[in-house]
């Protein structure tokens, strides 16, 4: 499978700043194919789970109004060398996850 | 067909259950995301529409968004023990946009959203079991220069 997740995590003063981008079309179901006028069915990420050292720190539930190739950034307490794992699940049951070490 | 659904179910389990065993996962608030107006969405998500305003919630978004499909939003909660941060776009067909559940000492999230029209961004923060809200108007630029 193609890599869908990019994660950057770095620490300053005991706070880990995580920035991530998920590659995903995030179709709202309202967009139409110009030629045929047919609607493109919705295809969007419903759930994003973030864990630090295998413990969940955040759950995000998303609707259709999140932009294409969603960007997600947040801050959590932690230190250098921690492992941040992000996994997502979309409305078609596709899922992916990736990890990054805090620098 | 059956095998496929089974596969899907197990994949979902993989995300929510197997990867992080022993931790209760909250359910997707389907009702809130399907709601067509704000009171309905709030009722579905929090069980009440009576939420006090607070300036301790900082919302950082452009005054005028040039691309309605990519409006960057940064939310900072000034409350200790922030449990969740939710984002509602009042002008969208389905206003409820995002719900972030925070399990550690966190008070900041940032993402990019779609806005159908010029409207308010409503942020609802739950801290120590109490709901607070703040809003911020965002104008959406019509990108029609030179098109007609």
PDB file of C-alpha atoms in Angstrom:
ATOM      1  CA  UNK A   1       0.000   0.000   0.000  1.00  0.00           C
ATOM      2  CA  UNK A   2       1.118   3.517  -0.713  1.00  0.00           C
ATOM      3  CA  UNK A   3       2.254   5.463   2.289  1.00  0.00           C
ATOM      4  CA  UNK A   4      -0.527   7.811   3.301  1.00  0.00           C
ATOM      5  CA  UNK A   5       0.879   9.357   6.440  1.00  0.00           C
ATOM      6  CA  UNK A   6       3.612  11.853   7.093  1.00  0.00           C
ATOM      7  CA  UNK A   7       4.450  12.610  10.697  1.00  0.00           C
ATOM      8  CA  UNK A   8       6.894  15.083  12.214  1.00  0.00           C
ATOM      9  CA  UNK A   9       7.305  15.289  15.959  1.00  0.00           C
ATOM     10  CA  UNK A  10       9.715  17.401  17.962  1.00  0.00           C
ATOM     11  CA  UNK A  11      10.056  18.334  21.594  1.00  0.00           C
ATOM     12  CA  UNK A  12      10.456  21.705  23.258  1.00  0.00           C
ATOM     13  CA  UNK A  13      10.160  22.224  27.042  1.00  0.00           C
ATOM     14  CA  UNK A  14       8.500  18.886  27.720  1.00  0.00           C
ATOM     15  CA  UNK A  15       5.881  19.476  25.042  1.00  0.00           C
ATOM     16  CA  UNK A  16       5.866  17.388  21.903  1.00  0.00           C
ATOM     17  CA  UNK A  17       4.603  19.206  18.864  1.00  0.00           C
ATOM     18  CA  UNK A  18       3.254  16.823  16.255  1.00  0.00           C
ATOM     19  CA  UNK A  19       2.444  17.777  12.701  1.00  0.00           C
ATOM     20  CA  UNK A  20       1.013  15.290  10.269  1.00  0.00           C
ATOM     21  CA  UNK A  21      -0.515  15.092   6.836  1.00  0.00           C
ATOM     22  CA  UNK A  22      -2.692  12.240   5.651  1.00  0.00           C
ATOM     23  CA  UNK A  23      -3.026  11.557   1.966  1.00  0.00           C
ATOM     24  CA  UNK A  24      -6.716  11.112   1.398  1.00  0.00           C
ATOM     25  CA  UNK A  25      -9.265  12.370  -1.172  1.00  0.00           C
ATOM     26  CA  UNK A  26     -11.874  13.305   1.500  1.00  0.00           C
ATOM     27  CA  UNK A  27     -14.809  13.293  -0.919  1.00  0.00           C
ATOM     28  CA  UNK A  28     -17.865  14.994   0.543  1.00  0.00           C
ATOM     29  CA  UNK A  29     -20.339  13.253  -1.709  1.00  0.00           C
ATOM     30  CA  UNK A  30     -21.486  16.590  -3.104  1.00  0.00           C
ATOM     31  CA  UNK A  31     -18.894  16.996  -5.840  1.00  0.00           C
ATOM     32  CA  UNK A  32     -19.943  15.953  -9.334  1.00  0.00           C
ATOM     33  CA  UNK A  33     -18.062  14.630 -12.319  1.00  0.00           C
ATOM     34  CA  UNK A  34     -18.291  17.546 -14.729  1.00  0.00           C
ATOM     35  CA  UNK A  35     -18.865  15.484 -17.878  1.00  0.00           C
ATOM     36  CA  UNK A  36     -21.535  13.106 -16.642  1.00  0.00           C
ATOM     37  CA  UNK A  37     -23.077  15.113 -13.806  1.00  0.00           C
ATOM     38  CA  UNK A  38     -22.808  12.047 -11.601  1.00  0.00           C
ATOM     39  CA  UNK A  39     -22.077  12.581  -7.952  1.00  0.00           C
ATOM     40  CA  UNK A  40     -18.849  11.209  -6.553  1.00  0.00           C
ATOM     41  CA  UNK A  41     -19.732   9.072  -3.532  1.00  0.00           C
ATOM     42  CA  UNK A  42     -18.506  10.242  -0.125  1.00  0.00           C
ATOM     43  CA  UNK A  43     -15.132   8.936   0.944  1.00  0.00           C
ATOM     44  CA  UNK A  44     -13.708  10.512   4.049  1.00  0.00           C
ATOM     45  CA  UNK A  45     -11.745   9.755   7.184  1.00  0.00           C
ATOM     46  CA  UNK A  46     -13.979   9.200  10.185  1.00  0.00           C
ATOM     47  CA  UNK A  47     -11.532   8.477  12.890  1.00  0.00           C
ATOM     48  CA  UNK A  48      -7.923   9.274  13.713  1.00  0.00           C
ATOM     49  CA  UNK A  49      -6.236   7.743  16.707  1.00  0.00           C
ATOM     50  CA  UNK A  50      -2.987   9.054  18.113  1.00  0.00           C
ATOM     51  CA  UNK A  51      -0.897   7.206  20.645  1.00  0.00           C
ATOM     52  CA  UNK A  52       2.336   7.927  22.399  1.00  0.00           C
ATOM     53  CA  UNK A  53       4.368   4.880  23.411  1.00  0.00           C
ATOM     54  CA  UNK A  54       1.341   2.655  22.691  1.00  0.00           C
ATOM     55  CA  UNK A  55      -0.986   4.658  24.927  1.00  0.00           C
ATOM     56  CA  UNK A  56      -3.821   6.597  23.340  1.00  0.00           C
ATOM     57  CA  UNK A  57      -3.453  10.323  23.794  1.00  0.00           C
ATOM     58  CA  UNK A  58      -6.032  11.587  21.349  1.00  0.00           C
ATOM     59  CA  UNK A  59      -8.984  10.446  19.292  1.00  0.00           C
ATOM     60  CA  UNK A  60     -10.298  12.616  16.514  1.00  0.00           C
ATOM     61  CA  UNK A  61     -13.680  12.110  14.899  1.00  0.00           C
ATOM     62  CA  UNK A  62     -14.087  13.892  11.610  1.00  0.00           C
ATOM     63  CA  UNK A  63     -16.953  14.736   9.332  1.00  0.00           C
ATOM     64  CA  UNK A  64     -16.932  15.573   5.653  1.00  0.00           C
ATOM     65  CA  UNK A  65     -15.917  19.204   6.137  1.00  0.00           C
ATOM     66  CA  UNK A  66     -12.268  18.415   6.705  1.00  0.00           C
ATOM     67  CA  UNK A  67     -10.074  19.404   3.787  1.00  0.00           C
ATOM     68  CA  UNK A  68      -8.569  17.033   1.267  1.00  0.00           C
ATOM     69  CA  UNK A  69      -5.253  15.573   2.396  1.00  0.00           C
ATOM     70  CA  UNK A  70      -6.053  16.465   5.991  1.00  0.00           C
ATOM     71  CA  UNK A  71      -3.514  18.261   8.087  1.00  0.00           C
ATOM     72  CA  UNK A  72      -3.473  17.605  11.798  1.00  0.00           C
ATOM     73  CA  UNK A  73      -1.292  19.237  14.390  1.00  0.00           C
ATOM     74  CA  UNK A  74      -1.368  19.054  18.178  1.00  0.00           C
ATOM     75  CA  UNK A  75       0.714  19.224  21.334  1.00  0.00           C
ATOM     76  CA  UNK A  76       1.155  16.564  23.963  1.00  0.00           C
ATOM     77  CA  UNK A  77       3.443  16.182  26.935  1.00  0.00           C
ATOM     78  CA  UNK A  78       6.404  13.917  26.213  1.00  0.00           C
ATOM     79  CA  UNK A  79      10.096  13.783  25.521  1.00  0.00           C
ATOM     80  CA  UNK A  80      12.669  12.973  22.890  1.00  0.00           C
ATOM     81  CA  UNK A  81      12.711   9.355  21.745  1.00  0.00           C
ATOM     82  CA  UNK A  82       8.998   8.770  22.379  1.00  0.00           C
ATOM     83  CA  UNK A  83       7.113   7.002  19.619  1.00  0.00           C
ATOM     84  CA  UNK A  84       4.082   8.738  18.172  1.00  0.00           C
ATOM     85  CA  UNK A  85       1.706   6.494  16.253  1.00  0.00           C
ATOM     86  CA  UNK A  86      -1.161   7.796  14.165  1.00  0.00           C
ATOM     87  CA  UNK A  87      -3.790   5.563  12.597  1.00  0.00           C
ATOM     88  CA  UNK A  88      -6.839   6.459  10.581  1.00  0.00           C
ATOM     89  CA  UNK A  89     -10.015   4.751   9.462  1.00  0.00           C
ATOM     90  CA  UNK A  90     -12.299   5.974   6.683  1.00  0.00           C
ATOM     91  CA  UNK A  91     -15.949   5.339   5.886  1.00  0.00           C
ATOM     92  CA  UNK A  92     -15.052   2.509   3.485  1.00  0.00           C
ATOM     93  CA  UNK A  93     -13.114   0.639   6.122  1.00  0.00           C
ATOM     94  CA  UNK A  94      -9.700   1.517   4.721  1.00  0.00           C
ATOM     95  CA  UNK A  95      -7.094   2.106   7.332  1.00  0.00           C
ATOM     96  CA  UNK A  96      -3.435   2.890   7.696  1.00  0.00           C
ATOM     97  CA  UNK A  97      -1.048   3.764  10.461  1.00  0.00           C
ATOM     98  CA  UNK A  98       2.473   5.078  10.835  1.00  0.00           C
ATOM     99  CA  UNK A  99       4.881   5.952  13.603  1.00  0.00           C
ATOM    100  CA  UNK A 100       7.572   8.529  14.154  1.00  0.00           C
ATOM    101  CA  UNK A 101      10.186   9.100  16.829  1.00  0.00           C
ATOM    102  CA  UNK A 102      10.105  12.407  18.667  1.00  0.00           C
ATOM    103  CA  UNK A 103      13.189  14.426  17.854  1.00  0.00           C
TER     104      UNK A 103
ATOM    105  CA  UNK B   1     -19.726 -10.359   0.066  1.00  0.00           C
ATOM    106  CA  UNK B   2     -19.838 -11.781   3.540  1.00  0.00           C
ATOM    107  CA  UNK B   3     -16.145 -12.364   3.614  1.00  0.00           C
ATOM    108  CA  UNK B   4     -15.577  -8.766   2.649  1.00  0.00           C
ATOM    109  CA  UNK B   5     -17.701  -7.397   5.469  1.00  0.00           C
ATOM    110  CA  UNK B   6     -15.926  -9.700   7.846  1.00  0.00           C
ATOM    111  CA  UNK B   7     -12.598  -8.440   6.581  1.00  0.00           C
ATOM    112  CA  UNK B   8     -13.712  -4.871   7.047  1.00  0.00           C
ATOM    113  CA  UNK B   9     -14.909  -5.549  10.546  1.00  0.00           C
ATOM    114  CA  UNK B  10     -11.619  -7.120  11.482  1.00  0.00           C
ATOM    115  CA  UNK B  11      -9.718  -4.207   9.987  1.00  0.00           C
ATOM    116  CA  UNK B  12     -11.734  -1.786  12.066  1.00  0.00           C
ATOM    117  CA  UNK B  13     -11.024  -3.916  15.086  1.00  0.00           C
ATOM    118  CA  UNK B  14      -7.387  -3.715  14.147  1.00  0.00           C
ATOM    119  CA  UNK B  15      -7.465   0.033  14.430  1.00  0.00           C
ATOM    120  CA  UNK B  16      -9.548   0.355  17.531  1.00  0.00           C
ATOM    121  CA  UNK B  17      -9.093  -2.860  19.418  1.00  0.00           C
ATOM    122  CA  UNK B  18      -5.991  -4.823  18.703  1.00  0.00           C
ATOM    123  CA  UNK B  19      -3.476  -2.033  18.399  1.00  0.00           C
ATOM    124  CA  UNK B  20      -4.333  -0.537  21.748  1.00  0.00           C
ATOM    125  CA  UNK B  21      -5.781  -3.262  23.921  1.00  0.00           C
ATOM    126  CA  UNK B  22      -7.306  -2.483  27.265  1.00  0.00           C
ATOM    127  CA  UNK B  23      -8.391   1.041  26.491  1.00  0.00           C
ATOM    128  CA  UNK B  24     -12.018   1.953  26.032  1.00  0.00           C
ATOM    129  CA  UNK B  25     -12.632   3.692  22.749  1.00  0.00           C
ATOM    130  CA  UNK B  26     -15.471   6.130  22.427  1.00  0.00           C
ATOM    131  CA  UNK B  27     -17.955   5.700  19.625  1.00  0.00           C
ATOM    132  CA  UNK B  28     -18.182   7.817  16.499  1.00  0.00           C
ATOM    133  CA  UNK B  29     -20.838  10.508  17.190  1.00  0.00           C
ATOM    134  CA  UNK B  30     -22.825   9.731  14.043  1.00  0.00           C
ATOM    135  CA  UNK B  31     -25.887  11.706  15.096  1.00  0.00           C
ATOM    136  CA  UNK B  32     -23.936  14.906  15.583  1.00  0.00           C
ATOM    137  CA  UNK B  33     -22.278  14.633  12.180  1.00  0.00           C
ATOM    138  CA  UNK B  34     -25.598  13.957  10.445  1.00  0.00           C
ATOM    139  CA  UNK B  35     -27.441  16.820  12.146  1.00  0.00           C
ATOM    140  CA  UNK B  36     -28.451  19.608   9.779  1.00  0.00           C
ATOM    141  CA  UNK B  37     -28.655  22.462  12.263  1.00  0.00           C
ATOM    142  CA  UNK B  38     -26.542  23.539  15.183  1.00  0.00           C
ATOM    143  CA  UNK B  39     -28.900  22.939  18.134  1.00  0.00           C
ATOM    144  CA  UNK B  40     -29.489  19.402  16.863  1.00  0.00           C
ATOM    145  CA  UNK B  41     -25.778  18.778  16.477  1.00  0.00           C
ATOM    146  CA  UNK B  42     -25.033  20.089  19.964  1.00  0.00           C
ATOM    147  CA  UNK B  43     -27.810  18.026  21.469  1.00  0.00           C
ATOM    148  CA  UNK B  44     -26.520  14.902  19.749  1.00  0.00           C
ATOM    149  CA  UNK B  45     -22.930  15.524  20.744  1.00  0.00           C
ATOM    150  CA  UNK B  46     -23.240  16.908  24.260  1.00  0.00           C
ATOM    151  CA  UNK B  47     -26.844  16.376  25.299  1.00  0.00           C
ATOM    152  CA  UNK B  48     -27.448  20.087  25.795  1.00  0.00           C
ATOM    153  CA  UNK B  49     -27.537  23.341  23.853  1.00  0.00           C
ATOM    154  CA  UNK B  50     -27.004  25.521  26.890  1.00  0.00           C
ATOM    155  CA  UNK B  51     -23.310  26.352  26.724  1.00  0.00           C
ATOM    156  CA  UNK B  52     -21.609  29.340  28.321  1.00  0.00           C
ATOM    157  CA  UNK B  53     -19.396  31.601  26.241  1.00  0.00           C
ATOM    158  CA  UNK B  54     -15.789  32.015  27.216  1.00  0.00           C
ATOM    159  CA  UNK B  55     -12.966  34.112  25.851  1.00  0.00           C
ATOM    160  CA  UNK B  56     -10.437  31.639  27.210  1.00  0.00           C
ATOM    161  CA  UNK B  57     -10.760  29.652  24.010  1.00  0.00           C
ATOM    162  CA  UNK B  58      -8.483  31.065  21.352  1.00  0.00           C
ATOM    163  CA  UNK B  59      -9.441  30.468  17.747  1.00  0.00           C
ATOM    164  CA  UNK B  60      -6.902  31.338  15.134  1.00  0.00           C
ATOM    165  CA  UNK B  61      -8.223  31.441  11.583  1.00  0.00           C
ATOM    166  CA  UNK B  62      -7.876  33.868   8.684  1.00  0.00           C
ATOM    167  CA  UNK B  63     -10.303  36.812   8.635  1.00  0.00           C
ATOM    168  CA  UNK B  64     -10.772  36.241   4.950  1.00  0.00           C
ATOM    169  CA  UNK B  65     -10.146  32.761   3.645  1.00  0.00           C
ATOM    170  CA  UNK B  66      -8.938  32.757   0.062  1.00  0.00           C
ATOM    171  CA  UNK B  67      -9.503  29.034  -0.439  1.00  0.00           C
ATOM    172  CA  UNK B  68     -12.789  27.845   1.033  1.00  0.00           C
ATOM    173  CA  UNK B  69     -11.672  24.249   0.718  1.00  0.00           C
ATOM    174  CA  UNK B  70      -8.639  24.764   2.907  1.00  0.00           C
ATOM    175  CA  UNK B  71      -9.263  27.074   5.804  1.00  0.00           C
ATOM    176  CA  UNK B  72      -6.568  26.596   8.439  1.00  0.00           C
ATOM    177  CA  UNK B  73      -7.887  26.634  11.993  1.00  0.00           C
ATOM    178  CA  UNK B  74      -5.846  26.579  15.192  1.00  0.00           C
ATOM    179  CA  UNK B  75      -7.646  26.114  18.477  1.00  0.00           C
ATOM    180  CA  UNK B  76      -6.142  26.698  21.868  1.00  0.00           C
ATOM    181  CA  UNK B  77      -8.067  26.058  25.042  1.00  0.00           C
ATOM    182  CA  UNK B  78      -7.119  28.131  28.053  1.00  0.00           C
ATOM    183  CA  UNK B  79      -8.699  25.645  30.441  1.00  0.00           C
ATOM    184  CA  UNK B  80      -6.898  23.107  32.542  1.00  0.00           C
ATOM    185  CA  UNK B  81      -8.064  19.509  32.183  1.00  0.00           C
ATOM    186  CA  UNK B  82      -9.428  20.043  28.707  1.00  0.00           C
ATOM    187  CA  UNK B  83     -11.230  16.834  27.811  1.00  0.00           C
ATOM    188  CA  UNK B  84     -12.406  17.528  24.316  1.00  0.00           C
ATOM    189  CA  UNK B  85     -12.400  20.165  21.621  1.00  0.00           C
ATOM    190  CA  UNK B  86     -15.115  20.295  18.967  1.00  0.00           C
ATOM    191  CA  UNK B  87     -15.427  22.417  15.898  1.00  0.00           C
ATOM    192  CA  UNK B  88     -18.703  23.473  14.311  1.00  0.00           C
ATOM    193  CA  UNK B  89     -18.967  25.468  11.086  1.00  0.00           C
ATOM    194  CA  UNK B  90     -22.291  27.274  11.235  1.00  0.00           C
ATOM    195  CA  UNK B  91     -22.630  27.784   7.483  1.00  0.00           C
ATOM    196  CA  UNK B  92     -22.030  24.212   6.366  1.00  0.00           C
ATOM    197  CA  UNK B  93     -24.753  21.787   5.389  1.00  0.00           C
ATOM    198  CA  UNK B  94     -23.645  19.481   8.177  1.00  0.00           C
ATOM    199  CA  UNK B  95     -22.284  21.963  10.711  1.00  0.00           C
ATOM    200  CA  UNK B  96     -20.543  19.505  13.039  1.00  0.00           C
ATOM    201  CA  UNK B  97     -17.034  19.223  11.666  1.00  0.00           C
ATOM    202  CA  UNK B  98     -14.605  17.686  14.095  1.00  0.00           C
ATOM    203  CA  UNK B  99     -14.457  16.276  17.569  1.00  0.00           C
ATOM    204  CA  UNK B 100     -11.113  15.821  19.278  1.00  0.00           C
ATOM    205  CA  UNK B 101     -11.023  13.768  22.423  1.00  0.00           C
ATOM    206  CA  UNK B 102      -7.939  14.456  24.497  1.00  0.00           C
ATOM    207  CA  UNK B 103      -6.616  11.988  27.015  1.00  0.00           C
ATOM    208  CA  UNK B 104      -3.553  13.786  28.324  1.00  0.00           C
ATOM    209  CA  UNK B 105      -2.724  17.327  29.296  1.00  0.00           C
ATOM    210  CA  UNK B 106      -3.368  18.885  25.944  1.00  0.00           C
ATOM    211  CA  UNK B 107      -4.910  22.138  24.926  1.00  0.00           C
ATOM    212  CA  UNK B 108      -4.056  22.654  21.284  1.00  0.00           C
ATOM    213  CA  UNK B 109      -5.226  21.223  17.975  1.00  0.00           C
ATOM    214  CA  UNK B 110      -4.951  22.494  14.458  1.00  0.00           C
ATOM    215  CA  UNK B 111      -6.395  21.303  11.159  1.00  0.00           C
ATOM    216  CA  UNK B 112      -7.748  22.511   7.844  1.00  0.00           C
ATOM    217  CA  UNK B 113     -11.434  22.580   7.038  1.00  0.00           C
ATOM    218  CA  UNK B 114     -13.911  23.283   4.265  1.00  0.00           C
ATOM    219  CA  UNK B 115     -16.340  26.174   4.521  1.00  0.00           C
ATOM    220  CA  UNK B 116     -19.348  26.396   2.239  1.00  0.00           C
ATOM    221  CA  UNK B 117     -19.910  30.092   2.875  1.00  0.00           C
ATOM    222  CA  UNK B 118     -18.980  33.074   5.015  1.00  0.00           C
ATOM    223  CA  UNK B 119     -19.998  32.063   8.522  1.00  0.00           C
ATOM    224  CA  UNK B 120     -18.942  31.558  12.122  1.00  0.00           C
ATOM    225  CA  UNK B 121     -16.549  28.999  13.485  1.00  0.00           C
ATOM    226  CA  UNK B 122     -17.905  27.668  16.724  1.00  0.00           C
ATOM    227  CA  UNK B 123     -15.561  25.895  19.098  1.00  0.00           C
ATOM    228  CA  UNK B 124     -16.836  23.914  22.041  1.00  0.00           C
ATOM    229  CA  UNK B 125     -14.425  22.894  24.766  1.00  0.00           C
ATOM    230  CA  UNK B 126     -15.208  20.484  27.543  1.00  0.00           C
ATOM    231  CA  UNK B 127     -13.045  21.024  30.606  1.00  0.00           C
ATOM    232  CA  UNK B 128     -13.644  19.445  34.030  1.00  0.00           C
ATOM    233  CA  UNK B 129     -17.010  18.279  32.730  1.00  0.00           C
ATOM    234  CA  UNK B 130     -18.186  21.813  31.915  1.00  0.00           C
ATOM    235  CA  UNK B 131     -18.857  23.017  28.368  1.00  0.00           C
ATOM    236  CA  UNK B 132     -17.545  26.322  27.089  1.00  0.00           C
ATOM    237  CA  UNK B 133     -17.867  27.913  23.693  1.00  0.00           C
ATOM    238  CA  UNK B 134     -16.385  30.690  21.644  1.00  0.00           C
ATOM    239  CA  UNK B 135     -16.824  31.745  18.052  1.00  0.00           C
ATOM    240  CA  UNK B 136     -15.026  33.520  15.328  1.00  0.00           C
ATOM    241  CA  UNK B 137     -16.381  34.854  12.026  1.00  0.00           C
ATOM    242  CA  UNK B 138     -14.562  33.890   8.835  1.00  0.00           C
ATOM    243  CA  UNK B 139     -15.242  35.459   5.472  1.00  0.00           C
ATOM    244  CA  UNK B 140     -14.880  33.195   2.512  1.00  0.00           C
ATOM    245  CA  UNK B 141     -13.430  34.827  -0.551  1.00  0.00           C
ATOM    246  CA  UNK B 142     -15.174  34.032  -3.789  1.00  0.00           C
ATOM    247  CA  UNK B 143     -12.459  32.975  -6.124  1.00  0.00           C
ATOM    248  CA  UNK B 144     -14.112  34.251  -9.270  1.00  0.00           C
ATOM    249  CA  UNK B 145     -11.694  36.913 -10.399  1.00  0.00           C
ATOM    250  CA  UNK B 146     -11.274  36.733 -14.130  1.00  0.00           C
ATOM    251  CA  UNK B 147     -13.617  33.856 -14.653  1.00  0.00           C
ATOM    252  CA  UNK B 148     -16.668  35.554 -16.159  1.00  0.00           C
TER     253      UNK B 148
END
